[in-house]
Each structure stands twice: as C-alpha cells, then as structure tokens.
Coordinates of C-alpha atoms and ligand atoms in Angstrom, one line a residue:
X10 CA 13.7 -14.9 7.2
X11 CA 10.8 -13.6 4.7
X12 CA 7.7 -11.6 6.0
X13 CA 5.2 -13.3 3.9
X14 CA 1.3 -13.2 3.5
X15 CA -0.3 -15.9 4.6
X16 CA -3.5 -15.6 4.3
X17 CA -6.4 -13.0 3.6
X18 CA -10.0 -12.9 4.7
X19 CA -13.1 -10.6 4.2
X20 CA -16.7 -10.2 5.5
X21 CA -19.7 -8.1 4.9
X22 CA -22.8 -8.5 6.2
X23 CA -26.3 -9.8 5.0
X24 CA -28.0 -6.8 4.9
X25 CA -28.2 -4.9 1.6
X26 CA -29.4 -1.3 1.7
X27 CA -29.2 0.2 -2.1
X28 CA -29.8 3.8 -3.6
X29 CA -32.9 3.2 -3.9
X30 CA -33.8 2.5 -0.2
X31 CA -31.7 5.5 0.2
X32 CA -34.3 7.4 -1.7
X33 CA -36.8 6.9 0.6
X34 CA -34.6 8.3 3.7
X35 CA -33.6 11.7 2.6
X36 CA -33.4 13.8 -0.6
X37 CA -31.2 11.6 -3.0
X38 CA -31.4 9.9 -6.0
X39 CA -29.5 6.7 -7.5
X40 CA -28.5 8.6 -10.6
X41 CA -26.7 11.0 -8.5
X42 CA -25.1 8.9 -6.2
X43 CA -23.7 6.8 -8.7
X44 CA -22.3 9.7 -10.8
X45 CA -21.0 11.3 -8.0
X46 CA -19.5 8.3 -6.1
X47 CA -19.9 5.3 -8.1
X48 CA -21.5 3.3 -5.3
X49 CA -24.6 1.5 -5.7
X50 CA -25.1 -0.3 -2.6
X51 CA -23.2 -0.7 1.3
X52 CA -23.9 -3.4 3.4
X53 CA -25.1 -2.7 7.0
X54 CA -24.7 -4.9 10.3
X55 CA -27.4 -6.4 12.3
X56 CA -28.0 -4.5 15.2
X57 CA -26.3 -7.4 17.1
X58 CA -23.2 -7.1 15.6
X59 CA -20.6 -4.6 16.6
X60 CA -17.2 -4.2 15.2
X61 CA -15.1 -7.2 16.3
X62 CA -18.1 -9.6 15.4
X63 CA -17.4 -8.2 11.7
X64 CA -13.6 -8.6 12.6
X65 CA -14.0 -12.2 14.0
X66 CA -15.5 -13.2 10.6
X67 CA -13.0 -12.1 8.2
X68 CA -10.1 -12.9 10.9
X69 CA -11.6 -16.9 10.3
X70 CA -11.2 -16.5 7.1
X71 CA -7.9 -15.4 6.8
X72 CA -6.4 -17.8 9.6
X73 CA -8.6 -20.9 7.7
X74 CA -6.6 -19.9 4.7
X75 CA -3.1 -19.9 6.3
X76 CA -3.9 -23.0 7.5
X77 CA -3.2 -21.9 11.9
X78 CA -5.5 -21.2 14.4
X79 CA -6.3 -18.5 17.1
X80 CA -3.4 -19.6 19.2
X81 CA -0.7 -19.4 16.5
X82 CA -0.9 -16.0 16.6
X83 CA 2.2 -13.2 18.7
X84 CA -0.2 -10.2 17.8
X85 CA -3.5 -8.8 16.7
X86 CA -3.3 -5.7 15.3
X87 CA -7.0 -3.6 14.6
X88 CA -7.6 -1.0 12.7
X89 CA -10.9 0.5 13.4
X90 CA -12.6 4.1 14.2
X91 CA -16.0 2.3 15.3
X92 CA -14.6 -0.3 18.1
X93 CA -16.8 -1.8 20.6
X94 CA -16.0 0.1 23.0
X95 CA -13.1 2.6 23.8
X96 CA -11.6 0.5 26.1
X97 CA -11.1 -2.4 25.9
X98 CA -9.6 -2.0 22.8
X99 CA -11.4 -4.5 19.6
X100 CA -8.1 -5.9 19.5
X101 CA -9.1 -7.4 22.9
X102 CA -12.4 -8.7 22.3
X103 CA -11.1 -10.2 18.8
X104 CA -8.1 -11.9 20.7
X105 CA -10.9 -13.9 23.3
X106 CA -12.9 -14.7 20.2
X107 CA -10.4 -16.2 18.3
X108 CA -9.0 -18.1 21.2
X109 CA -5.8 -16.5 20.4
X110 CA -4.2 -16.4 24.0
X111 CA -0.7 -16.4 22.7
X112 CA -1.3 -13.3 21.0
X113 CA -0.9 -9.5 22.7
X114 CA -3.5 -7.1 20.8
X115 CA -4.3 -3.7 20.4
X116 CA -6.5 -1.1 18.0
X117 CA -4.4 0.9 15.7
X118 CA -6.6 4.7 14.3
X119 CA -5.6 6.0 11.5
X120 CA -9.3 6.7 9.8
X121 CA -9.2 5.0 6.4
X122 CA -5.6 4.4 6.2
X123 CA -6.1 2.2 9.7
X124 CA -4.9 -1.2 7.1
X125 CA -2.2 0.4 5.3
X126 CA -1.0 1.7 9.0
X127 CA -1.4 -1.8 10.4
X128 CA 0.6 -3.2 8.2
X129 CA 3.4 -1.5 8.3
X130 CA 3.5 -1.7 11.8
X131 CA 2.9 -5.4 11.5
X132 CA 5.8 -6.1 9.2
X133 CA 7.7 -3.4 11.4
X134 CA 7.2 -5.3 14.5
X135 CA 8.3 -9.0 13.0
X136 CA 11.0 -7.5 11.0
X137 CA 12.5 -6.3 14.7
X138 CA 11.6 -10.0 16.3
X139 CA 11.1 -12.9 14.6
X140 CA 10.1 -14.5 17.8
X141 CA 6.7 -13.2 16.4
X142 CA 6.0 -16.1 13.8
X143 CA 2.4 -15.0 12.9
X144 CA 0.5 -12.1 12.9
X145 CA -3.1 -11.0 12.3
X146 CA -4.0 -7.6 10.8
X147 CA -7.8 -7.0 10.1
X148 CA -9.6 -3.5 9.4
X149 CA -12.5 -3.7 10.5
X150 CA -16.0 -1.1 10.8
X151 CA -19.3 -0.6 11.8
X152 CA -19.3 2.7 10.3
X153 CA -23.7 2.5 9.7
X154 CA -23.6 3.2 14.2
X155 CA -21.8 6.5 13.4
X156 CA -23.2 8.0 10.3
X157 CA -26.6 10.4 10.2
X158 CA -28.8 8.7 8.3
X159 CA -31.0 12.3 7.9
X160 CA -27.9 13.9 6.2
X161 CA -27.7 13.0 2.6
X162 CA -24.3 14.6 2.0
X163 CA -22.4 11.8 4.0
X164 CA -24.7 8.8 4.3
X165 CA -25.0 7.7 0.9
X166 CA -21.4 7.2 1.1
X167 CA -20.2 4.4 4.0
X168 CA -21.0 1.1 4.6
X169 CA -20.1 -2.1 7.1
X170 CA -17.3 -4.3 6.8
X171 CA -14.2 -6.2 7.4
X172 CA -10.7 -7.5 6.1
X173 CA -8.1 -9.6 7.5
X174 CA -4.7 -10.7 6.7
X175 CA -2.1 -12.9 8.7
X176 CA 1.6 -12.7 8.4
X177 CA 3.9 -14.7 8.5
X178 CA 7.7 -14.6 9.6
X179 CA 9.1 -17.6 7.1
X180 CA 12.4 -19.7 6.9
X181 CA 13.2 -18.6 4.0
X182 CA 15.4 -16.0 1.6
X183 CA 12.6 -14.5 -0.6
X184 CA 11.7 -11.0 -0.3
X185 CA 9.5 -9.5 2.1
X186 CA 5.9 -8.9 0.8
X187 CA 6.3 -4.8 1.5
X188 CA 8.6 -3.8 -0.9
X189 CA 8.5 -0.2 -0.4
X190 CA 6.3 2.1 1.5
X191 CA 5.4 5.9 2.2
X192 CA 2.8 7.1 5.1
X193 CA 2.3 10.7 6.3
X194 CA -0.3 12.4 8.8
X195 CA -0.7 16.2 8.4
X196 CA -3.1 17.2 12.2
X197 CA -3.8 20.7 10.4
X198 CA -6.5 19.2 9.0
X199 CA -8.4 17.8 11.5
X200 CA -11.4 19.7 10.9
X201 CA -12.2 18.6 7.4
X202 CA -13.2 15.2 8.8
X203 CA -14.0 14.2 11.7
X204 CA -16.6 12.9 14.5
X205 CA -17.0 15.8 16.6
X206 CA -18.0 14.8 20.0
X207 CA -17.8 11.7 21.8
X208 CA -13.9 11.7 23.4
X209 CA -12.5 14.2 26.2
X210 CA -12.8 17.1 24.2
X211 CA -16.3 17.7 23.5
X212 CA -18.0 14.1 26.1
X213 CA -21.4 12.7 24.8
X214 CA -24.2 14.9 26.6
X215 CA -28.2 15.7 25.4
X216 CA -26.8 18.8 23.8
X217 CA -23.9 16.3 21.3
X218 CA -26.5 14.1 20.5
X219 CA -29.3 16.7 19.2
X220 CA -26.8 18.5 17.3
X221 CA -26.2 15.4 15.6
X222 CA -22.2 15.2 16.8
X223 CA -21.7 11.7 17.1
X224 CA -21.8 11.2 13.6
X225 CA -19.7 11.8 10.9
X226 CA -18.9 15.2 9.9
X227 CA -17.2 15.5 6.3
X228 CA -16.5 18.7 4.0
X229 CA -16.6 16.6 0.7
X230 CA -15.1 18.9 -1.4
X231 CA -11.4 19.4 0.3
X232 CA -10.9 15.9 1.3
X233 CA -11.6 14.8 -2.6
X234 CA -9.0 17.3 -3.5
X235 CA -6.1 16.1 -0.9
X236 CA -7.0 12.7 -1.3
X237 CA -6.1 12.4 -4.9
X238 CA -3.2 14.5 -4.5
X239 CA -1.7 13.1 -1.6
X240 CA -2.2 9.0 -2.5
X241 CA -0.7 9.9 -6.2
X242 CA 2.2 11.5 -4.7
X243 CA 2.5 9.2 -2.5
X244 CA 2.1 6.3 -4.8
X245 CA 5.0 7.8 -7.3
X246 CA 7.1 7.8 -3.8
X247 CA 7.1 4.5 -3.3
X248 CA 7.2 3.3 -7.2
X249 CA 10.6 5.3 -7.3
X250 CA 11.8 4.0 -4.3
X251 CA 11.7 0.8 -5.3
X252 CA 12.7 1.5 -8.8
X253 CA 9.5 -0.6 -10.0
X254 CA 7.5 1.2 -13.0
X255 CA 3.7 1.3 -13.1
X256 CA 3.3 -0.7 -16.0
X257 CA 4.7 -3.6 -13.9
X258 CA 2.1 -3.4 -11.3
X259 CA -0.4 -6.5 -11.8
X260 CA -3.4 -4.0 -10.2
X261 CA -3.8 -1.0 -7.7
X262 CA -5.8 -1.6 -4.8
X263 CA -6.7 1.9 -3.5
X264 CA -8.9 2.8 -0.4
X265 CA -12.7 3.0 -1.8
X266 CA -14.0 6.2 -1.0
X267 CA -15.4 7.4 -4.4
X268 CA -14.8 6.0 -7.7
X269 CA -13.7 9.5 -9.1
X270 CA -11.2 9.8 -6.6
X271 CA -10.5 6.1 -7.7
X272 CA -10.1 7.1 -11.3
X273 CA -8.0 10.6 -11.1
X274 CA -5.6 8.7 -9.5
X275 CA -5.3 6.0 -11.9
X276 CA -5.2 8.5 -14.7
X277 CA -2.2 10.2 -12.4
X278 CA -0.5 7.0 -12.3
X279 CA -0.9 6.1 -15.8
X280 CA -2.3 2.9 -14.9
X281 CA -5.8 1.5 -17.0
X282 CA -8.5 1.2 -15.1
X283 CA -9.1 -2.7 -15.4
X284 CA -5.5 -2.9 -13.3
X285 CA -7.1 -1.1 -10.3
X286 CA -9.8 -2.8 -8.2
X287 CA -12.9 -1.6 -7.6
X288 CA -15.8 -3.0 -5.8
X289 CA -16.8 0.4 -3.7
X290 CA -20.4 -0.4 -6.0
X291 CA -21.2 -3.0 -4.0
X292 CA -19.7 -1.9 -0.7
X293 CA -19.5 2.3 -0.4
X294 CA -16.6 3.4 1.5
X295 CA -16.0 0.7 4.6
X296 CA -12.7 3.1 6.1
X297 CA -10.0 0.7 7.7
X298 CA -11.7 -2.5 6.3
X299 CA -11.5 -1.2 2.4
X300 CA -8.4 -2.4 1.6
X301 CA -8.5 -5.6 3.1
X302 CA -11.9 -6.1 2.0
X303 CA -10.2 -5.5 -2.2
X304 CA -7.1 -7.5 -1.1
X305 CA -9.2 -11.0 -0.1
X306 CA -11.4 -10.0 -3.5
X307 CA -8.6 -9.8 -5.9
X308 CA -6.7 -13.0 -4.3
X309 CA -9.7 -15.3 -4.1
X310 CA -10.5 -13.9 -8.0
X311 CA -7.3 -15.3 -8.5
X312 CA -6.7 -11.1 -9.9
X313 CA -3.7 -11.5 -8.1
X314 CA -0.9 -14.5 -8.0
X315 CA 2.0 -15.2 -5.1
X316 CA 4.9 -12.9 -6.7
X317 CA 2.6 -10.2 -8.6
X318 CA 3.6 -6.8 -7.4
X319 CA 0.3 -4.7 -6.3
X320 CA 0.5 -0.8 -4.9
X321 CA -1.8 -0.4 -2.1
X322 CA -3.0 3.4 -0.9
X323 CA -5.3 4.8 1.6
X324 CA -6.1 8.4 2.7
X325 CA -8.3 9.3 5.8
X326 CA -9.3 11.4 8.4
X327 CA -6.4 12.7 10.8
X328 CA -5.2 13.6 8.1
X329 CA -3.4 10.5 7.5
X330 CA -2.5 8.9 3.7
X331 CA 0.1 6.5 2.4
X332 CA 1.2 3.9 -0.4
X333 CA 2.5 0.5 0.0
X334 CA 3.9 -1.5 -2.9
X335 CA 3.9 -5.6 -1.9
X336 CA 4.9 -8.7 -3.4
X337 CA 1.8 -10.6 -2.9
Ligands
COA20 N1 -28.0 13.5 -3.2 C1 -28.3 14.5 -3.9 N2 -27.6 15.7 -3.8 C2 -26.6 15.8 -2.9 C3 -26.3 14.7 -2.1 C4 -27.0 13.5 -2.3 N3 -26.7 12.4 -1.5 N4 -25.2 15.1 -1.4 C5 -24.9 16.3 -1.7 N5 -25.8 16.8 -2.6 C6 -25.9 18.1 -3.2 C7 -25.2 19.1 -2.4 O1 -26.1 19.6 -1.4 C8 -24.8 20.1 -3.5 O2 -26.0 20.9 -3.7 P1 -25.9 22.5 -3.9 O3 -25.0 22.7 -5.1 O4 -27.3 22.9 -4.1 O5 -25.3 23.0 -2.6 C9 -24.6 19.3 -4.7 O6 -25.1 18.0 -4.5 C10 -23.1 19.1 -5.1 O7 -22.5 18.8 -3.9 P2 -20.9 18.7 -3.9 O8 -20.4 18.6 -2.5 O9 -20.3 19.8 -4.8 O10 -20.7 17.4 -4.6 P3 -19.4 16.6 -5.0 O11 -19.3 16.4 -6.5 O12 -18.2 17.3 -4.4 O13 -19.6 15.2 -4.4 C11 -18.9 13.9 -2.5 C12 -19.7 15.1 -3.0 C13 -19.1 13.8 -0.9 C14 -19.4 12.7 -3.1 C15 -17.4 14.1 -2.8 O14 -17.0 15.4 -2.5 C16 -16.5 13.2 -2.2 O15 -16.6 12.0 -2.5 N6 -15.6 13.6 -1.4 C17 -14.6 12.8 -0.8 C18 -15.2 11.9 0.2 C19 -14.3 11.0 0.8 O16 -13.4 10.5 0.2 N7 -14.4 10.8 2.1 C20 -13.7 9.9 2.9 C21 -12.3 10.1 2.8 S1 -11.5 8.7 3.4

C-alpha cells in the first residue's frame, strides 16, 4: 500500500480589497506594505460565508480532481483557527455539505501550520489502517471576522481562504508522498501571538470586545525572527533525514506570511527564489489554508509533476512550526 495524493483544490473569494483601499482605513501606504511584506492584495469573504463555506469550495475541488465524491471519504480532517463555531467542530458542518456520511471529522489547531499538522496526522492515521481508503485535508480561514481592521500593524497582513487535498491509501508499492517530516510546538510563546479573549480563559464580555480582544494580537518583530529560524532548521531536518539535497527539490512551498520571511529562508536553504512559490501578493497570509492554497497553484500550473520532490513548511501561533518533504 502507497499513501498517495489524489487530488488538490483551492478557493478564494470574489472580493478584492488592495493596499490602496487599505489606505483609506488606517495610516498605511502600498509602498510600505509591499516592502515590508510583499503583499499587494487579500481576498475577503462575503458576510455570508463562514469558514466551511470557503472549505466546502476548495474540498469540491479537490474531490472533482480525484475523481470520488463526498461519500468516499473515512475522514475529514480541518485545519482552521476561525471555525463556524466552537462546537460543532467545521469538520462537522464540512462533512453534511459534502454529503460525506461515511467519513468521521474533526478540526485540527495548529495556527498556520494547521495543513502541515493535518497532514501528518492524515497520512498518520491511514498508514495505521488502511481500512481508511480516502481522506480529505483542507485548511481553511476566514481570518477578515478576526482581524482589527483600525490596527494597521496586523491588518494589512491576512486575508480569506481555503485549500484542500484528498488522500489516498493505493494498491500499490510506490512510496508514500511524505517522505520525511519534522513538527515542533514550543507553549512558551504563547504570548507573541495570539487572540486574547474569546475561550474559557478570558469569555467574550462588553469589556473583550472594547479593548479590541477578539482580534488578532501579533508582536511582528519576534515572530519574524523565530519563524525564519525555526522553518530553516526545520527544513535542513527533514532534507537530512531523507538524505535528499536542496538542489533536488523541484520548489519550496512555504507558509505565506511575509515575503521576507519567504526569502531569508530560501537564502538559508540555498534554494533560488524561482524554485519557491509565492503568491502571498495576491492573497496576504491566509494561516491554515496557505499551503494548500500554493500546493493546488503550483499543481494546476503544472510547477509541479507526479514524482517531483517539494519541501513544504509552516510556522504559527502556539508556537507550532514544521517541514514536510513529499513526493508529489
Ligand atoms: N503601515 C505603515 N507603517 C506601519 C504599518 C503599516 N501597515 N505597520 C506598522 N507600521 C510602522 C510601525 O508602527 C513602526 O513604526 P515606529 O518605528 O514609528 O514604531 C514601523 O512601521 C516599523 O514597524 P516594525 O514592526 O519594525 O516593522 P517590521 O519591518 O518588523 O514589519 C511586520 C512588521 C508585521 C510586517 C513583520 O514584523 C512581520 O511580518 N512579522 C511576522 C508576521 C508573521 O509572520 N505573522 C504570522 C506568523 S504565521
């Protein structure tokens, strides 16, 4: 048996807000939002969409491209830090959408390595029991309902999205599609990024919601810092462990949370910049669904061929980070 990618799928929605609308909301500018983080526009969702309607999307996608429906699915994993609601989990309302009764689903939070996570607990799961034949993964966000859009030193940077992927267990004696992978979580940093108020530590009263705590709180600096020290590290983990060098990677697909962050680690890695995808210009930093969202881009670009080896890292809130070299 091979654990295989079937299929990928992605969705953003309509709405285009640029750096120049951005102008007009708080004290910005598009020259220094694209210096500074190489984004030039995020897409938004409607006020009637929530987080599994952006899930549902790119989950059709990917299940149209492996060729199953709903119902062929064991599992739904999804990663999200912007679900519907906190129970029932996204998972939940994605599985009744899809029509995918077979499948037992649940929301996996890991901040912006949700994918990465999901994955591995994916491949994981049908590595133990191949009774599960096909299984969706999809990151998905609504991260425009949690950002303040009067604080200009974290809502230039996110944006809406989703990215899907399904598994699948094959007959077959290829190798898996992970090859290798690393993922860590260091809690002593909990503070550096984080929503503040809305769970059972600190509920949703008048006083959260003036003080602006249901929104993301980010100190910029320090998570720029660990990020590109902990994906390169962990990127060189997993290149060793598999004995593979960078110069046979066919392209990088890292989490898009600032294209400087993007580029130190390429320069780490020793890899040119046109073999690591970028589209955080068009899209800002979508959390969970960024790497799916550069995954279904790079396959349908045909960037990326069945057997091309491609390193995938994330880092996030929690803290959590990680690298994961597949075969696609
Ligand atoms: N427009 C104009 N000026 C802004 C601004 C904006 N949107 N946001 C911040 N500034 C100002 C700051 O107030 C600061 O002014 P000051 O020097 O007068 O205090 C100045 O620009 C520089 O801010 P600084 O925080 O030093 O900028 P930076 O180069 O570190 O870039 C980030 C800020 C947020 C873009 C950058 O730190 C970053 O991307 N961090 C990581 C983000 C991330 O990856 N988050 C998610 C992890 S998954």
């Amino acid at each position: 048996m091979s654990i295989r990618i079937k299929g990928t799928g992605s969705y953003v929605p309509e709405r285009i807000l640029t750096n120049a609308d951005l102008e007009k909301m708080v004290e910005t500018n598009d020259e220094w939002i694209r210096t500074r983080t190489g984004i030039e526009e995020r897409r938004l969702a409607s006020p009637e969409q929530a987080t599994s309607d952006l899930a549902e999307q790119a989950a059709r996608r990917a299940l149209d491209q492996a060729g199953i429906t709903g119902a062929d699915l064991s599992a739904i994993v999804c990663a999200t830090i912007t679900p519907d609601y906190v129970f029932p989990s996204t998972g939940c309302l994605l599985q009744q959408k899809l029509g995918a009764t077979n499948a037992f689903s649940f929301d996996l939070e890991a901040a912006c390595s949700g994918l990465l996570y999901s994955l591995e607990v994916a491949y994981s799961l049908m590595k133990a029991n191949k009774k599960y034949r096909y299984v969706l993964v999809v990151g998905a966000e609504k991260l425009s309902c949690i950002v303040n859009w009067a604080d200009r030193n974290t809502c230039v940077l996110f944006g809406d999205g989703a990215g899907a992927v399904v598994l699948e267990n094959v007959a077959d004696d290829r190798p898996d599609f992970v090859i290798a992978s690393d993922l860590h979580s260091d809690g002593s940093y909990t503070e550096i990024l984080k929503l503040p108020a809305g769970g059972s530590r600190n509920p949703a009263s008048p006083e959260t919601v003036a003080a602006h705590q249901h929104s993301i709180f980010m100190a910029g600096k320090d998570v720029f810092k660990l990020a590109v020290n902990h994906m390169s590290a962990s990127c060189r983990r997993v290149l060793e462990e598999a004995k593979v060098d960078a110069s046979a990677i066919k392209l990088v697909i890292p989490h898009q949370a600032n294209l400087r962050i993007i580029q130190s680690l390429a320069q780490r890695l020793d890899v040119p910049e046109d073999r690591v995808f970028i589209n955080i210009n068009r899209f800002g930093n979508t959390s969970a669904a960024s790497i799916g969202l550069c995954l279904d881009e790079a396959a349908r670009a045909g960037r990326i061929q069945p057997g091309d080896y491609v390193l995938l890292t994330a880092f996030g809130g929690g803290l959590t980070w990680g690298a994961m070299l597949i075969q696609y």
